[in-house]
PDB file of C-alpha atoms and ligand atoms in Angstrom:
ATOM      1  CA  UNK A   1     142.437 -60.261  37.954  1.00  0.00           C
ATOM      2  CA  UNK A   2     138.997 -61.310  38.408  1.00  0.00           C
ATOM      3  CA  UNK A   3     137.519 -63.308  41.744  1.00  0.00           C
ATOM      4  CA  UNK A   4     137.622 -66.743  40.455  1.00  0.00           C
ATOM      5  CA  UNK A   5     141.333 -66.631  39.576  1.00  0.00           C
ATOM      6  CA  UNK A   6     142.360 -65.146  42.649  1.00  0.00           C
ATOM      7  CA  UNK A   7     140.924 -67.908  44.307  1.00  0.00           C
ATOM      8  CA  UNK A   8     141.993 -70.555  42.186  1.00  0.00           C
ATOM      9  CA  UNK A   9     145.464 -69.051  42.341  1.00  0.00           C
ATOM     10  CA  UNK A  10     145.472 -68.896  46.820  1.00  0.00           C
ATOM     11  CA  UNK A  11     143.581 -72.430  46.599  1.00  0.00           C
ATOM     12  CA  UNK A  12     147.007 -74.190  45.532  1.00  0.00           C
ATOM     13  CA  UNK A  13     149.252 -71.627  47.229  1.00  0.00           C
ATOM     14  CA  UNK A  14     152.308 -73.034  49.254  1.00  0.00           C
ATOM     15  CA  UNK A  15     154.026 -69.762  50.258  1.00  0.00           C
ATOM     16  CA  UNK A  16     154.356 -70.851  54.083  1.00  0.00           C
ATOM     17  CA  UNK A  17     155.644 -74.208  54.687  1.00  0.00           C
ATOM     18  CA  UNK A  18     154.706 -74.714  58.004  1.00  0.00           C
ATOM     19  CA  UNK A  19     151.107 -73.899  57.158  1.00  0.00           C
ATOM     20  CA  UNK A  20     151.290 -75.930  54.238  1.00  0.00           C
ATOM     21  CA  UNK A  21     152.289 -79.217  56.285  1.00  0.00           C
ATOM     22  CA  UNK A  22     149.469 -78.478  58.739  1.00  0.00           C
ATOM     23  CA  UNK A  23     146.552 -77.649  57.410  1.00  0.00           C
ATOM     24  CA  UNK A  24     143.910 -79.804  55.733  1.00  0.00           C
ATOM     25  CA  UNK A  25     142.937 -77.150  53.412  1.00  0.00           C
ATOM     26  CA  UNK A  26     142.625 -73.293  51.869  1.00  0.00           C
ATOM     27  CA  UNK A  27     140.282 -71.357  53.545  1.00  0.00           C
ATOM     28  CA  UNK A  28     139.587 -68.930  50.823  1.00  0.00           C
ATOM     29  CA  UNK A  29     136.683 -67.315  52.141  1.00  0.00           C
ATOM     30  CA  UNK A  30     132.868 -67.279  52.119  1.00  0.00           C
ATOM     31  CA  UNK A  31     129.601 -65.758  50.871  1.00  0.00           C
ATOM     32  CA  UNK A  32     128.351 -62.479  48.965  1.00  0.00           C
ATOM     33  CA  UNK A  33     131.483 -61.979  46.516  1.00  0.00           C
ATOM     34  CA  UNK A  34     129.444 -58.876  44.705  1.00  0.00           C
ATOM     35  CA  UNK A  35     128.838 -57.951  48.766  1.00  0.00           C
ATOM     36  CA  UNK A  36     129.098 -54.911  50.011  1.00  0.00           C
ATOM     37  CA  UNK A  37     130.199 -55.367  53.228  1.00  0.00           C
ATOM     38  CA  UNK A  38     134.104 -57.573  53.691  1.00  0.00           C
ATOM     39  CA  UNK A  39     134.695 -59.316  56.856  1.00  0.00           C
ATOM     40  CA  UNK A  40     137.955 -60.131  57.938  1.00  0.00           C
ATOM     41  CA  UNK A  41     139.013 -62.572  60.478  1.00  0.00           C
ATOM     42  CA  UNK A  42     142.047 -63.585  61.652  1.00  0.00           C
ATOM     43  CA  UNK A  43     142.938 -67.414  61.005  1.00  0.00           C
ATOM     44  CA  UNK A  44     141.051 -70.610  60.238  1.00  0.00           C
ATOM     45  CA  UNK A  45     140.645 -72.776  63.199  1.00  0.00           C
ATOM     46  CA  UNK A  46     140.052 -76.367  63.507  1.00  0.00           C
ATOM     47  CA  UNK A  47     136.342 -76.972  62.287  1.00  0.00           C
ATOM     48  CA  UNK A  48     137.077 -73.906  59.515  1.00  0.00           C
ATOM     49  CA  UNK A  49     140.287 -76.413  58.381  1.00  0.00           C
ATOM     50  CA  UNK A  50     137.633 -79.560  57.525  1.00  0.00           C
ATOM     51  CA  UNK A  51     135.038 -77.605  56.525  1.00  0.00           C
ATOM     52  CA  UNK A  52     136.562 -75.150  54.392  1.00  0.00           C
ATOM     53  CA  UNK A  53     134.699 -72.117  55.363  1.00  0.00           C
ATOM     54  CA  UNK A  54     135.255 -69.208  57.998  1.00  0.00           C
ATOM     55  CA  UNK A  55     133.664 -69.109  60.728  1.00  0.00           C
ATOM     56  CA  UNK A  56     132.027 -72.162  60.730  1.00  0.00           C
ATOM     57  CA  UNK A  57     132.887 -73.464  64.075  1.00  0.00           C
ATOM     58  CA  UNK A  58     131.569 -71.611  67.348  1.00  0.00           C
ATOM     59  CA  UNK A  59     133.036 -68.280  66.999  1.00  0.00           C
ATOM     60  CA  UNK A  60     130.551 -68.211  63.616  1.00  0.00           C
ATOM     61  CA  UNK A  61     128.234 -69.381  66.028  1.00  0.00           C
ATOM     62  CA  UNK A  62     128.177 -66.077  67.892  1.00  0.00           C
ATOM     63  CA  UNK A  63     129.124 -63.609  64.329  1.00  0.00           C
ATOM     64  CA  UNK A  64     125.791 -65.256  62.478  1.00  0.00           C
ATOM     65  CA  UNK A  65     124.091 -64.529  65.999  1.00  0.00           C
ATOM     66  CA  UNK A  66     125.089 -60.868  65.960  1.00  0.00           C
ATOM     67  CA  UNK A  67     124.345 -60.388  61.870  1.00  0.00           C
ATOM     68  CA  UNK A  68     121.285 -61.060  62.400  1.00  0.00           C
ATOM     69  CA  UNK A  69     120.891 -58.881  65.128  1.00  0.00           C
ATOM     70  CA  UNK A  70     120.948 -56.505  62.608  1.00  0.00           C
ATOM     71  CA  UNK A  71     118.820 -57.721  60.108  1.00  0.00           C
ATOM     72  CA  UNK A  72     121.912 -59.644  58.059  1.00  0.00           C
ATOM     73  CA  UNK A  73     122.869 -62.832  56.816  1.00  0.00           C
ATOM     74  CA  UNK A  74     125.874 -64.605  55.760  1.00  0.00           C
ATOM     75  CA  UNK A  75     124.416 -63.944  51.815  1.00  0.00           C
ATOM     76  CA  UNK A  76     124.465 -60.010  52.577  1.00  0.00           C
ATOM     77  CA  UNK A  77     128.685 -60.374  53.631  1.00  0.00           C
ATOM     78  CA  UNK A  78     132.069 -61.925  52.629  1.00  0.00           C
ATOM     79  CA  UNK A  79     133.967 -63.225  54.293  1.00  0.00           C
ATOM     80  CA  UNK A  80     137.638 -64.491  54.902  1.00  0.00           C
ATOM     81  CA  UNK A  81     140.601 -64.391  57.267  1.00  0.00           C
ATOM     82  CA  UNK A  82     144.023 -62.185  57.565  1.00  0.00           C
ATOM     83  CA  UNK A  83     145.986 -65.790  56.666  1.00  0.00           C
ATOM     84  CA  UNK A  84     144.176 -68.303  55.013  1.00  0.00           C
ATOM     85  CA  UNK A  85     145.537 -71.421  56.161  1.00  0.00           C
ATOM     86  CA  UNK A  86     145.221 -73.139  60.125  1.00  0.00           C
ATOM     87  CA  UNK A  87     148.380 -72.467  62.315  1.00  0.00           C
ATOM     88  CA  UNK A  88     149.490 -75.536  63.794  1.00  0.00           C
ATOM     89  CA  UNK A  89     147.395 -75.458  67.368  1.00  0.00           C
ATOM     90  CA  UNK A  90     145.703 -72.647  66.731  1.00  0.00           C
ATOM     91  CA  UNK A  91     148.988 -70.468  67.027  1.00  0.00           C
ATOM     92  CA  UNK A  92     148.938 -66.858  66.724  1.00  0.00           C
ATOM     93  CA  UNK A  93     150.077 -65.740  62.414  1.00  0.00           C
ATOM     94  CA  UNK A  94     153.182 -64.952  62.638  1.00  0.00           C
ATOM     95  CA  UNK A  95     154.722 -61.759  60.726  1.00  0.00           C
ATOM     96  CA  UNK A  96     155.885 -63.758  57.658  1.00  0.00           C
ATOM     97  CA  UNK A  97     152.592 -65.670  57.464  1.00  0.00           C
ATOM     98  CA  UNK A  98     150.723 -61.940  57.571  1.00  0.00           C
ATOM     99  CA  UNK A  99     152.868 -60.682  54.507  1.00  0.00           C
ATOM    100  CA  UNK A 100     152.788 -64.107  52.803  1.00  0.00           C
ATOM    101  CA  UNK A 101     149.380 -63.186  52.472  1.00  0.00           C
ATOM    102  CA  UNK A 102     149.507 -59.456  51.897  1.00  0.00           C
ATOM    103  CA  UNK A 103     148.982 -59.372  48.696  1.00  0.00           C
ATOM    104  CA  UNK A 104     145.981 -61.894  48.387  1.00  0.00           C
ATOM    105  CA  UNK A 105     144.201 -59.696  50.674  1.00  0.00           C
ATOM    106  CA  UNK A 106     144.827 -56.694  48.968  1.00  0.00           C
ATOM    107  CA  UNK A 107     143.571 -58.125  45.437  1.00  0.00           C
ATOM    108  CA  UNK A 108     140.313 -59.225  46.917  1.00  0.00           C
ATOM    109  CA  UNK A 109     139.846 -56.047  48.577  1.00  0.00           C
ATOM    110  CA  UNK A 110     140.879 -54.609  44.863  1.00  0.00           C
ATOM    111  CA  UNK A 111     138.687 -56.959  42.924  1.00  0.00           C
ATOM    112  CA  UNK A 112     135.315 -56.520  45.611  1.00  0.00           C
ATOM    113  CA  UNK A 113     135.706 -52.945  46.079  1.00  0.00           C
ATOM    114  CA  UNK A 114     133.666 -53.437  49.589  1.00  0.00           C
ATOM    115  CA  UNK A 115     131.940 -50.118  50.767  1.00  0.00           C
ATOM    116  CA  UNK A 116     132.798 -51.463  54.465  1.00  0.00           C
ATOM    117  CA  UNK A 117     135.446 -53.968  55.863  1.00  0.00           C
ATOM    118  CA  UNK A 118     134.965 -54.913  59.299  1.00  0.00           C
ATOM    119  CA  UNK A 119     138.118 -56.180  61.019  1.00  0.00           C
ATOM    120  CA  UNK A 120     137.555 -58.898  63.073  1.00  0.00           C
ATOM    121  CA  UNK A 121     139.827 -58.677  66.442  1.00  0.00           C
ATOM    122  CA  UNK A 122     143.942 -57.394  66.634  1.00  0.00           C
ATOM    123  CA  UNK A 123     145.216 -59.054  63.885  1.00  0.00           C
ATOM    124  CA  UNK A 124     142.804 -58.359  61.248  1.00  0.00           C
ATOM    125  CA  UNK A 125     142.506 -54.582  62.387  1.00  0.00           C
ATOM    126  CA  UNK A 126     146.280 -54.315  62.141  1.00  0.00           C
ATOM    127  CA  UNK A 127     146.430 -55.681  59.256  1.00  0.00           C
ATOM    128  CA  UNK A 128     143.882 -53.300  57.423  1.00  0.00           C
ATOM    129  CA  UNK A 129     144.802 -49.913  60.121  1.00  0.00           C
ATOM    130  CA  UNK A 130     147.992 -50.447  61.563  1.00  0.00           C
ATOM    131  CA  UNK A 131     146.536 -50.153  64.559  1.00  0.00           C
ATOM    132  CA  UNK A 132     145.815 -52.808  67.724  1.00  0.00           C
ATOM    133  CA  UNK A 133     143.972 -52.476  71.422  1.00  0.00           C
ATOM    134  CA  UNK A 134     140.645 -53.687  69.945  1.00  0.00           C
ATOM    135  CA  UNK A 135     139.237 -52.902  73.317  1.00  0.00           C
ATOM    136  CA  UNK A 136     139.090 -49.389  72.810  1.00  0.00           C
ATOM    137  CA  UNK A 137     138.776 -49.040  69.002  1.00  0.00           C
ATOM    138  CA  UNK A 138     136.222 -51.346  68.474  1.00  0.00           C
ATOM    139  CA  UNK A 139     132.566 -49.579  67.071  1.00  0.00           C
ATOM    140  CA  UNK A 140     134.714 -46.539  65.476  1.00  0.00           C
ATOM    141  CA  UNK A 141     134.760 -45.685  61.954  1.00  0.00           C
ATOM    142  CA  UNK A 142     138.783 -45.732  60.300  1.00  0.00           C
ATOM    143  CA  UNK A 143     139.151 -45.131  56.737  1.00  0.00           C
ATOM    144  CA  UNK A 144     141.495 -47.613  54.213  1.00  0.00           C
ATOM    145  CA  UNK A 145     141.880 -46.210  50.988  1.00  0.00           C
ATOM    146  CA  UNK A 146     138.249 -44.840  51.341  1.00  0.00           C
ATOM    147  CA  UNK A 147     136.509 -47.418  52.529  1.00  0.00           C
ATOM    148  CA  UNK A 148     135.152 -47.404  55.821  1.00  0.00           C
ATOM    149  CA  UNK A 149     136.667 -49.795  58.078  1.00  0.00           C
ATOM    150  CA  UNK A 150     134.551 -50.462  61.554  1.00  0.00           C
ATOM    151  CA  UNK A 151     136.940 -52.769  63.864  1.00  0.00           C
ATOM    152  CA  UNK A 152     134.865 -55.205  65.932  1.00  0.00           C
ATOM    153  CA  UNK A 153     135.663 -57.570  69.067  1.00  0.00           C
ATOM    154  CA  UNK A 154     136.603 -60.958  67.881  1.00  0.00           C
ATOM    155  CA  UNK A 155     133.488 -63.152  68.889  1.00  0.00           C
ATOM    156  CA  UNK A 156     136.172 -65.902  70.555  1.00  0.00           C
ATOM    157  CA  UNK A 157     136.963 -63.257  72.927  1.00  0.00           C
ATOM    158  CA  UNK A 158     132.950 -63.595  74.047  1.00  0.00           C
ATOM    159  CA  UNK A 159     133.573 -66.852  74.138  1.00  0.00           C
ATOM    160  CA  UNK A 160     136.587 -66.527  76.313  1.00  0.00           C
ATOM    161  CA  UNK A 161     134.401 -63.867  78.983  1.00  0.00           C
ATOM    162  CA  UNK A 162     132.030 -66.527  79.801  1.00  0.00           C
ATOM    163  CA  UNK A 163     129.524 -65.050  77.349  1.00  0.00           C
ATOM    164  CA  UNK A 164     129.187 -61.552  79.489  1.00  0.00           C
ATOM    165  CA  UNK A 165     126.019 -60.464  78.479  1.00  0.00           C
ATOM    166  CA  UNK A 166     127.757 -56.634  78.593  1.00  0.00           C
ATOM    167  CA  UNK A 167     130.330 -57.213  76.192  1.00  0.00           C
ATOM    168  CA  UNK A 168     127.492 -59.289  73.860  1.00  0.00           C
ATOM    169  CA  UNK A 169     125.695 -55.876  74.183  1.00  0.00           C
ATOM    170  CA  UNK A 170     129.018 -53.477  72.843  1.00  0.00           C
ATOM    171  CA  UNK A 171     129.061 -55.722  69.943  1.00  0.00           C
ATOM    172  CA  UNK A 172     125.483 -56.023  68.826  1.00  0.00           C
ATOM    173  CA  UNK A 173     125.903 -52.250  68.895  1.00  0.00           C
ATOM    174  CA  UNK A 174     128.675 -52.229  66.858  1.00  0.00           C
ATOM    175  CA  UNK A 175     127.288 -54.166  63.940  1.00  0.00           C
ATOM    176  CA  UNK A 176     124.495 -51.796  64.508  1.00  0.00           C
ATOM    177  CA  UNK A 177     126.993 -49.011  63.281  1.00  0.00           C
ATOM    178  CA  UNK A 178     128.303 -51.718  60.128  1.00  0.00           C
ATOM    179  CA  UNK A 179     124.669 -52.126  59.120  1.00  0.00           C
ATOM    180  CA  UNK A 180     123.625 -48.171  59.666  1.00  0.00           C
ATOM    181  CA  UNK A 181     127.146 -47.477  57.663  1.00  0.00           C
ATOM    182  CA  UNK A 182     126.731 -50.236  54.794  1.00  0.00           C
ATOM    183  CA  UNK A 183     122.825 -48.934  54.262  1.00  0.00           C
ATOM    184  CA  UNK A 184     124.305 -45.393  54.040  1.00  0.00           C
ATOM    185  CA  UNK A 185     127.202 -46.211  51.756  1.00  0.00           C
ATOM    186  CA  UNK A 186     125.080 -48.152  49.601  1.00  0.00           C
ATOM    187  CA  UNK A 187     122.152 -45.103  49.367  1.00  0.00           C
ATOM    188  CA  UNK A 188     125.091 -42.975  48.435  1.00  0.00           C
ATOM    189  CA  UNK A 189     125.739 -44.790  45.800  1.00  0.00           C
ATOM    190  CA  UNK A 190     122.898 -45.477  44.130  1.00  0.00           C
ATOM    191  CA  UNK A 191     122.656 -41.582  44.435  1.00  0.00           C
ATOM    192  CA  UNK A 192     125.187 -40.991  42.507  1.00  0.00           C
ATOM    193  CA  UNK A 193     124.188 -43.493  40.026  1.00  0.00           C
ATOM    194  CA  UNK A 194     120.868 -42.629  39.285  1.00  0.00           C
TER     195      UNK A 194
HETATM  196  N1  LIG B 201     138.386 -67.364  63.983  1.00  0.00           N
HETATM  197  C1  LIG B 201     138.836 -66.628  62.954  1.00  0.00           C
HETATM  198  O1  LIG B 201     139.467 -65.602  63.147  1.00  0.00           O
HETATM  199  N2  LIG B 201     138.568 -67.026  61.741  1.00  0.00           N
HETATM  200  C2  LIG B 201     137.847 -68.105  61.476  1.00  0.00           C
HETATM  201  O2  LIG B 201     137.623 -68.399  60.305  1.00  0.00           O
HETATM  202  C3  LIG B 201     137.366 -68.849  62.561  1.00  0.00           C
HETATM  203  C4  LIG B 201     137.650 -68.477  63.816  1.00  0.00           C
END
């Protein structure tokens, strides 16, 4: 299955009624397909709906802010979302929306073959880990069927503190660690390649 098809396949996809009804569109993701680096967020919101991209609204505000704290752009990433469709007022996925989408997540991931995925907040880092309490987890290194996986504090949560300069701090240093770990990963490779 190649990139184009996968997308052309989730574009029309009507596994989850209620999503379905809702939303204006797919969200399929955006960016770097060949990237190295796979950023996954948790559910388009209202501005991501119309516009069709992730992280478009304020929340990409903040994540384009704190890329290029680290010397990256949207161009160096991918990215998409744990479900790919709006939930009615911004609703939490529910379990059956998660799986509905299992698979599509696990082809991209198949199909990029990212050398990091950073999960963006509790549902997309339980969704690649198993594992929640982004509090505490956030800026470590997991692994996923080798690739690195660096969970990171969903920027709406920023958002939600008031914008505590602190907490903006934590997670410029933690894309510090995606950026150190993508440069390494990428070295490595072209290592073994040469
Ligand atoms: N929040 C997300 O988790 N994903 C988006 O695409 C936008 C906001």
């Amino acid at each position: 299955m190649q990139f184009d098809q996968l997308k052309q396949e989730y574009l029309k996809c009507n596994k989850c009624p209620q999503l379905c009804d809702s939303r204006i569109q797919v969200v399929f993701g955006s960016g770097n397909e060949k990237a190295q680096i796979l950023l996954v967020g948790e559910a388009p919101g209202s501005s991501e709906d119309k516009q069709g991209i992730p992280f478009c609204g304020m929340s990409g505000k903040i994540l384009n802010e704190l890329l290029a704290s680290v010397g990256l752009s949207r161009e160096d990433i991918f990215i998409t979302n744990t479900i790919l469709c709006r939930p009615p007022k911004n609703r939490n996925p529910t379990k059956e929306e998660i799986n509905n989408c299992k698979s599509r997540l696990d082809q991209l991931i198949e199909i990029m073959q990212p050398k990091v995925i950073v999960t963006i907040g509790n549902f997309a880092t339980d969704r690649i880990i198993g594992k929640t309490g982004i509090k505490t987890i956030h800026g470590k290194v997991f692994d996923y069927n080798n690739i690195k996986v660096i969970p990171v504090v969903h920027p709406a949560s920023y958002l939600y503190s008031g914008r505590n300069p602190e907490l903006f701090k934590e997670m410029k240093d933690d894309f510090k660690v995606i950026a150190d770990l993508a440069q390494e990963e990428v070295s490595q490779k072209n290592l073994f390649e040469f």
